[in-house]
Short mmCIF file of C-alpha atoms and ligand atoms in Angstrom, two decimals:
data_model
loop_
_atom_site.label_atom_id
_atom_site.label_comp_id
_atom_site.label_asym_id
_atom_site.label_seq_id
_atom_site.Cartn_x
_atom_site.Cartn_y
_atom_site.Cartn_z
CA MET P 1 38.51 11.29 87.84
CA HIS P 2 41.92 11.76 89.43
CA THR P 3 45.16 12.36 87.58
CA ILE P 4 47.60 9.61 88.48
CA ALA P 5 51.37 9.83 88.08
CA VAL P 6 53.35 6.61 88.08
CA ILE P 7 56.73 7.62 89.46
CA GLY P 8 59.42 5.21 88.25
CA ALA P 9 57.75 3.15 85.57
CA GLY P 10 59.73 -0.08 85.48
CA LYS P 11 58.06 -3.51 85.41
CA ILE P 12 55.42 -2.90 88.09
CA GLY P 13 54.84 0.76 87.19
CA GLU P 14 54.22 -0.21 83.58
CA LEU P 15 51.82 -2.98 84.65
CA VAL P 16 49.79 -0.45 86.64
CA LEU P 17 49.87 2.04 83.81
CA SER P 18 48.82 -0.41 81.10
CA GLY P 19 46.10 -1.84 83.36
CA LEU P 20 44.66 1.63 83.99
CA LEU P 21 44.63 2.30 80.23
CA ARG P 22 42.96 -1.09 79.53
CA SER P 23 40.30 -0.26 82.12
CA GLY P 24 39.49 2.95 80.25
CA TRP P 25 41.35 5.46 82.44
CA PRO P 26 41.86 8.40 80.03
CA ALA P 27 45.45 8.75 78.83
CA GLU P 28 45.31 12.50 79.54
CA LYS P 29 44.68 11.65 83.22
CA LEU P 30 47.90 9.65 83.44
CA LEU P 31 51.48 10.82 83.79
CA VAL P 32 54.66 8.83 84.09
CA THR P 33 58.22 9.52 85.13
CA ALA P 34 61.37 7.62 84.18
CA ARG P 35 65.02 7.92 85.07
CA ARG P 36 66.45 7.21 81.61
CA PRO P 37 65.49 9.12 78.43
CA GLU P 38 65.31 5.92 76.35
CA ARG P 39 62.82 4.43 78.82
CA ALA P 40 60.77 7.66 78.64
CA ARG P 41 60.70 7.42 74.81
CA GLU P 42 59.68 3.76 74.98
CA LEU P 43 56.74 4.57 77.31
CA THR P 44 55.54 7.48 75.17
CA GLU P 45 55.69 5.39 72.00
CA ARG P 46 53.97 2.41 73.61
CA TYR P 47 51.18 4.20 75.48
CA GLY P 48 50.95 7.74 74.10
CA ILE P 49 50.97 9.21 77.58
CA ARG P 50 52.96 12.16 78.80
CA VAL P 51 56.35 11.50 80.42
CA VAL P 52 57.27 14.32 82.80
CA ASP P 53 59.96 14.88 85.40
CA ASN P 54 59.31 13.94 89.01
CA LEU P 55 58.62 17.51 90.16
CA ALA P 56 56.11 18.13 87.36
CA ALA P 57 54.37 14.89 88.35
CA VAL P 58 54.13 16.14 91.93
CA SER P 59 52.54 19.42 90.92
CA GLU P 60 50.19 18.08 88.20
CA ALA P 61 48.91 14.76 89.56
CA ASP P 62 46.45 14.11 92.42
CA VAL P 63 47.78 10.62 93.10
CA LEU P 64 51.50 9.79 93.14
CA ALA P 65 52.05 6.04 92.66
CA VAL P 66 55.66 5.40 93.67
CA ALA P 67 56.99 2.32 91.86
CA VAL P 68 60.77 2.65 92.24
CA LYS P 69 62.84 -0.08 93.88
CA PRO P 70 62.86 0.27 97.68
CA GLN P 71 66.56 1.14 97.64
CA ASP P 72 65.84 4.07 95.25
CA ALA P 73 62.98 5.50 97.31
CA GLY P 74 65.25 7.56 99.61
CA VAL P 75 66.89 9.42 96.71
CA LEU P 76 63.49 10.00 95.09
CA LEU P 77 62.04 11.42 98.30
CA ASP P 78 65.11 13.62 98.79
CA GLU P 79 64.13 15.16 95.43
CA ILE P 80 60.35 15.43 95.80
CA GLY P 81 59.50 14.82 99.47
CA THR P 82 59.26 18.38 100.75
CA LYS P 83 57.53 19.57 97.53
CA VAL P 84 54.51 17.28 97.84
CA PRO P 85 51.42 19.29 98.82
CA THR P 86 49.44 17.63 101.62
CA ASP P 87 46.31 17.30 99.45
CA LYS P 88 48.08 14.74 97.22
CA LEU P 89 47.75 11.02 97.87
CA VAL P 90 51.01 9.06 97.91
CA VAL P 91 50.62 5.38 97.03
CA SER P 92 53.68 3.24 97.66
CA LEU P 93 54.16 0.06 95.64
CA CYS P 94 57.57 -0.54 97.20
CA ALA P 95 58.03 -3.96 98.80
CA GLY P 96 59.06 -3.82 102.43
CA LEU P 97 59.02 -0.05 102.93
CA PRO P 98 56.70 0.99 105.76
CA THR P 99 54.49 4.04 105.28
CA SER P 100 56.45 5.66 108.14
CA PHE P 101 59.43 5.78 105.73
CA PHE P 102 57.37 8.08 103.49
CA ALA P 103 55.72 10.00 106.32
CA LEU P 104 59.15 10.97 107.68
CA ARG P 105 60.11 12.46 104.32
CA LEU P 106 56.78 14.10 103.36
CA PRO P 107 55.11 17.21 104.80
CA GLU P 108 53.11 16.43 107.96
CA GLY P 109 49.55 15.46 107.04
CA THR P 110 50.26 13.90 103.60
CA PRO P 111 48.17 10.73 103.24
CA VAL P 112 50.12 7.57 102.40
CA VAL P 113 48.70 4.22 101.29
CA ARG P 114 50.83 1.09 100.95
CA VAL P 115 50.07 -1.42 98.23
CA MET P 116 51.45 -4.82 97.36
CA THR P 117 50.36 -6.06 93.95
CA ASN P 118 51.78 -8.83 91.77
CA THR P 119 52.71 -9.51 88.15
CA PRO P 120 49.46 -11.26 87.06
CA ALA P 121 48.27 -7.65 86.78
CA VAL P 122 49.38 -8.05 83.17
CA VAL P 123 46.35 -10.30 82.56
CA ASP P 124 44.04 -8.42 84.98
CA GLU P 125 44.42 -11.21 87.57
CA ALA P 126 46.57 -9.43 90.14
CA MET P 127 46.17 -9.80 93.88
CA THR P 128 46.57 -6.38 95.45
CA ALA P 129 46.68 -5.82 99.19
CA ILE P 130 46.03 -2.26 100.36
CA SER P 131 46.89 -0.71 103.73
CA ALA P 132 46.18 2.72 105.13
CA GLY P 133 49.23 4.57 106.40
CA PRO P 134 49.39 7.91 108.20
CA HIS P 135 46.53 10.33 107.40
CA ALA P 136 44.92 7.93 104.90
CA THR P 137 41.14 7.80 105.20
CA GLY P 138 38.53 5.40 103.84
CA ALA P 139 38.13 7.77 100.89
CA HIS P 140 41.85 7.43 100.08
CA LEU P 141 41.63 3.63 100.25
CA ALA P 142 38.62 3.77 97.91
CA ILE P 143 40.67 5.76 95.37
CA VAL P 144 43.40 3.10 95.48
CA GLU P 145 40.79 0.33 95.10
CA GLU P 146 39.41 2.16 92.05
CA MET P 147 42.95 2.13 90.58
CA PHE P 148 43.67 -1.54 91.26
CA THR P 149 40.28 -3.28 90.88
CA PRO P 150 40.58 -3.32 87.05
CA LEU P 151 43.88 -5.20 87.50
CA GLY P 152 42.38 -8.05 89.53
CA ALA P 153 41.26 -8.65 93.11
CA THR P 154 41.93 -6.26 95.99
CA ILE P 155 41.91 -6.76 99.74
CA ARG P 156 42.41 -4.33 102.64
CA VAL P 157 44.89 -5.50 105.28
CA PRO P 158 46.49 -3.82 108.30
CA GLU P 159 49.95 -2.54 107.43
CA SER P 160 51.48 -4.90 110.02
CA GLN P 161 50.57 -7.79 107.64
CA GLN P 162 52.23 -6.31 104.55
CA ASP P 163 55.59 -8.11 104.88
CA ALA P 164 53.72 -11.41 105.02
CA VAL P 165 51.64 -10.35 102.00
CA THR P 166 54.86 -9.54 100.13
CA ALA P 167 56.18 -13.03 100.87
CA LEU P 168 52.91 -14.78 99.97
CA SER P 169 51.27 -13.01 97.00
CA GLY P 170 53.90 -10.41 95.97
CA SER P 171 56.50 -13.10 95.31
CA GLY P 172 53.86 -15.82 94.92
CA PRO P 173 53.81 -16.06 91.11
CA ALA P 174 57.49 -17.09 91.19
CA TYR P 175 56.72 -20.10 93.42
CA PHE P 176 54.02 -21.32 91.03
CA TYR P 177 56.32 -20.87 88.01
CA LEU P 178 59.04 -22.86 89.79
CA LEU P 179 56.56 -25.62 90.55
CA VAL P 180 55.34 -25.74 86.94
CA GLU P 181 58.93 -25.77 85.65
CA ALA P 182 59.77 -28.70 87.94
CA MET P 183 56.62 -30.58 86.89
CA ILE P 184 57.47 -30.11 83.20
CA ASP P 185 60.89 -31.62 83.96
CA ALA P 186 59.14 -34.50 85.69
CA GLY P 187 56.99 -35.04 82.59
CA ILE P 188 60.15 -35.17 80.48
CA LEU P 189 61.67 -37.68 82.92
CA LEU P 190 58.59 -39.83 82.36
CA GLY P 191 59.19 -39.68 78.60
CA LEU P 192 56.74 -36.98 77.49
CA PRO P 193 57.79 -34.47 74.82
CA ARG P 194 58.52 -31.06 76.42
CA GLN P 195 55.66 -29.30 74.61
CA VAL P 196 53.14 -31.95 75.66
CA ALA P 197 54.33 -31.82 79.29
CA HIS P 198 54.07 -28.01 79.18
CA GLU P 199 50.54 -28.05 77.77
CA LEU P 200 49.36 -30.71 80.25
CA ILE P 201 50.64 -28.94 83.32
CA VAL P 202 49.76 -25.36 82.38
CA GLN P 203 46.13 -26.30 81.73
CA THR P 204 46.10 -28.39 84.92
CA ALA P 205 47.37 -25.33 86.84
CA ILE P 206 44.69 -23.10 85.29
CA GLY P 207 41.91 -25.63 85.95
CA SER P 208 43.02 -26.18 89.54
CA ALA P 209 43.26 -22.43 90.19
CA VAL P 210 39.78 -21.77 88.78
CA MET P 211 38.36 -24.61 90.92
CA LEU P 212 40.08 -23.22 94.01
CA ARG P 213 38.64 -19.78 93.33
CA ASP P 214 35.14 -20.71 92.16
CA SER P 215 34.21 -23.79 94.24
CA GLY P 216 34.90 -22.11 97.58
CA GLU P 217 36.14 -25.53 98.78
CA HIS P 218 39.16 -25.93 101.05
CA PRO P 219 42.24 -27.15 99.10
CA VAL P 220 42.36 -30.29 101.25
CA LYS P 221 38.86 -31.26 100.06
CA LEU P 222 39.80 -30.68 96.42
CA ARG P 223 42.97 -32.73 96.85
CA GLU P 224 41.06 -35.58 98.50
CA GLN P 225 38.84 -35.78 95.40
CA VAL P 226 41.95 -36.75 93.38
CA THR P 227 43.43 -39.04 96.03
CA SER P 228 41.87 -42.49 95.87
CA PRO P 229 42.87 -45.29 98.27
CA ALA P 230 46.07 -47.07 97.20
CA GLY P 231 46.00 -44.95 94.04
CA THR P 232 48.64 -43.05 92.08
CA THR P 233 48.16 -39.63 93.70
CA ILE P 234 48.79 -40.83 97.26
CA SER P 235 52.04 -42.45 96.09
CA ALA P 236 53.17 -39.07 94.77
CA ILE P 237 52.00 -37.26 97.91
CA ARG P 238 53.99 -39.64 100.12
CA GLU P 239 57.11 -38.63 98.17
CA LEU P 240 56.28 -34.92 98.46
CA GLU P 241 55.88 -35.31 102.23
CA ASN P 242 59.07 -37.43 102.45
CA HIS P 243 60.94 -34.62 100.70
CA GLY P 244 59.57 -32.00 103.07
CA VAL P 245 57.76 -29.90 100.45
CA ARG P 246 55.34 -28.46 103.02
CA ALA P 247 58.18 -27.62 105.45
CA ALA P 248 60.17 -26.12 102.55
CA LEU P 249 57.28 -23.78 101.71
CA LEU P 250 56.92 -22.68 105.34
CA ALA P 251 60.65 -21.94 105.53
CA ALA P 252 60.71 -20.25 102.11
CA LEU P 253 57.92 -17.82 102.91
CA GLU P 254 59.47 -17.03 106.28
CA ALA P 255 62.73 -16.22 104.44
CA ALA P 256 60.87 -13.93 101.99
CA ARG P 257 59.13 -12.15 104.88
CA ASP P 258 62.48 -11.70 106.67
CA ARG P 259 64.08 -10.36 103.48
CA ALA P 260 61.25 -7.80 103.12
CA ARG P 261 62.05 -6.61 106.67
CA GLU P 262 65.78 -6.51 105.90
CA ILE P 263 65.23 -4.42 102.73
CA ALA P 264 63.15 -1.98 104.75
CA SER P 265 65.81 -1.64 107.44
CA GLN P 266 68.55 -1.12 104.82
CA SER P 267 66.48 1.59 103.07
CA SER P 268 65.64 3.64 106.17
N1 LIG O 1 58.54 -7.16 90.28
C1 LIG O 1 57.57 -7.64 91.09
O1 LIG O 1 57.05 -8.76 90.91
C2 LIG O 1 57.05 -6.79 92.22
C3 LIG O 1 55.90 -7.23 92.90
C4 LIG O 1 55.37 -6.40 93.89
C5 LIG O 1 56.00 -5.20 94.20
N2 LIG O 1 57.11 -4.81 93.56
C6 LIG O 1 57.71 -3.51 93.94
O2 LIG O 1 57.54 -2.63 92.85
C7 LIG O 1 58.62 -1.70 92.83
C8 LIG O 1 59.21 -1.67 91.44
O3 LIG O 1 59.73 -2.94 91.13
P1 LIG O 1 60.07 -3.32 89.64
O4 LIG O 1 60.32 -4.78 89.62
O5 LIG O 1 59.06 -2.71 88.74
O6 LIG O 1 61.49 -2.53 89.49
P2 LIG O 1 62.10 -1.84 88.19
O7 LIG O 1 61.68 -2.60 86.98
O8 LIG O 1 63.56 -1.64 88.46
O9 LIG O 1 61.37 -0.42 88.14
C9 LIG O 1 61.74 0.68 88.87
C10 LIG O 1 61.83 1.85 87.91
O10 LIG O 1 62.01 3.06 88.66
C11 LIG O 1 62.91 3.89 87.94
N3 LIG O 1 63.48 4.87 88.87
C12 LIG O 1 64.33 4.66 89.90
N4 LIG O 1 64.60 5.81 90.53
C13 LIG O 1 63.89 6.77 89.90
C14 LIG O 1 63.73 8.17 90.08
N5 LIG O 1 64.39 8.81 91.06
N6 LIG O 1 62.93 8.84 89.26
C15 LIG O 1 62.26 8.21 88.26
N7 LIG O 1 62.36 6.89 88.03
C16 LIG O 1 63.17 6.18 88.84
C17 LIG O 1 63.92 2.91 87.41
O11 LIG O 1 64.68 3.48 86.39
P3 LIG O 1 65.89 2.67 85.68
O12 LIG O 1 65.21 1.98 84.54
O13 LIG O 1 66.85 3.71 85.29
O14 LIG O 1 66.44 1.70 86.70
C18 LIG O 1 63.01 1.77 86.94
O15 LIG O 1 62.53 1.98 85.63
C19 LIG O 1 59.64 -2.17 93.85
O16 LIG O 1 59.60 -1.33 94.98
C20 LIG O 1 59.20 -3.57 94.20
O17 LIG O 1 59.46 -3.84 95.55
C21 LIG O 1 57.65 -5.58 92.56
#
């Protein structure tokens, strides 16, 4: 079993760390680094794992999971880049940053894998997309799958698709939360108490998601089952189409993809 260091344990780093612990990864095989002493104390108290400095993580761990913000990755690699032995596996969780960003700052031959996960990792329902970067073999991808499978589903994609993945599933939970928030407001507009509207729509979201996952049916087919001729649903759908909801989603995801590219260009 490999020793994994989470470098920069903020929101996503902590999700990975807690998921690994829940899956039974031994605490003594995990290390974490933090920039602020109070954050380091918090992580030690919460998880009982060792907080070390970045250079100790590099020398002690086999896998370095980099979970700093993309704009902090340059400074981090200025500190550790040249010190990383080529037998370590570097796993980037940074949105937008291409593996070439790491390869340029690491010794030639260091394997790099790029990962885009999402916040439902907290309930072991993450969607994690994994791409091989320079020098990463099938065995390296398998190690990363072993790390992320306990947190939810994993998929291998070519790195050229990662900005689209970031826009779709990386940011995806936010779109669903926005939709649910708006539907709760709609329930209130129709006279329902807030708590009732919340309960109705959250369970409807869960039920619909489970059906989408488990039935294997296309969403159009599932929607047609709820859309009877001259019924209530089609009246609502006409309004959604009138208001350009589909076009809004296409434009929104394109904007997220473009922003991922912009962040990468600002970081390099
Ligand atoms: N949030 C999401 O939903 C999501 C989804 C997919 C991917 N991601 C990616 O995951 C990465 C982390 O995002 P996040 O939301 O978890 O950000 P975050 O909460 O700000 O976490 C980043 C952590 O890294 C620490 N850090 C920065 N530089 C460091 C250094 N040189 N050494 C040690 N620690 C350092 C920060 O310390 P301080 O506390 O001092 O700032 C912070 O705790 C990003 O690259 C993001 O693109 C995020």
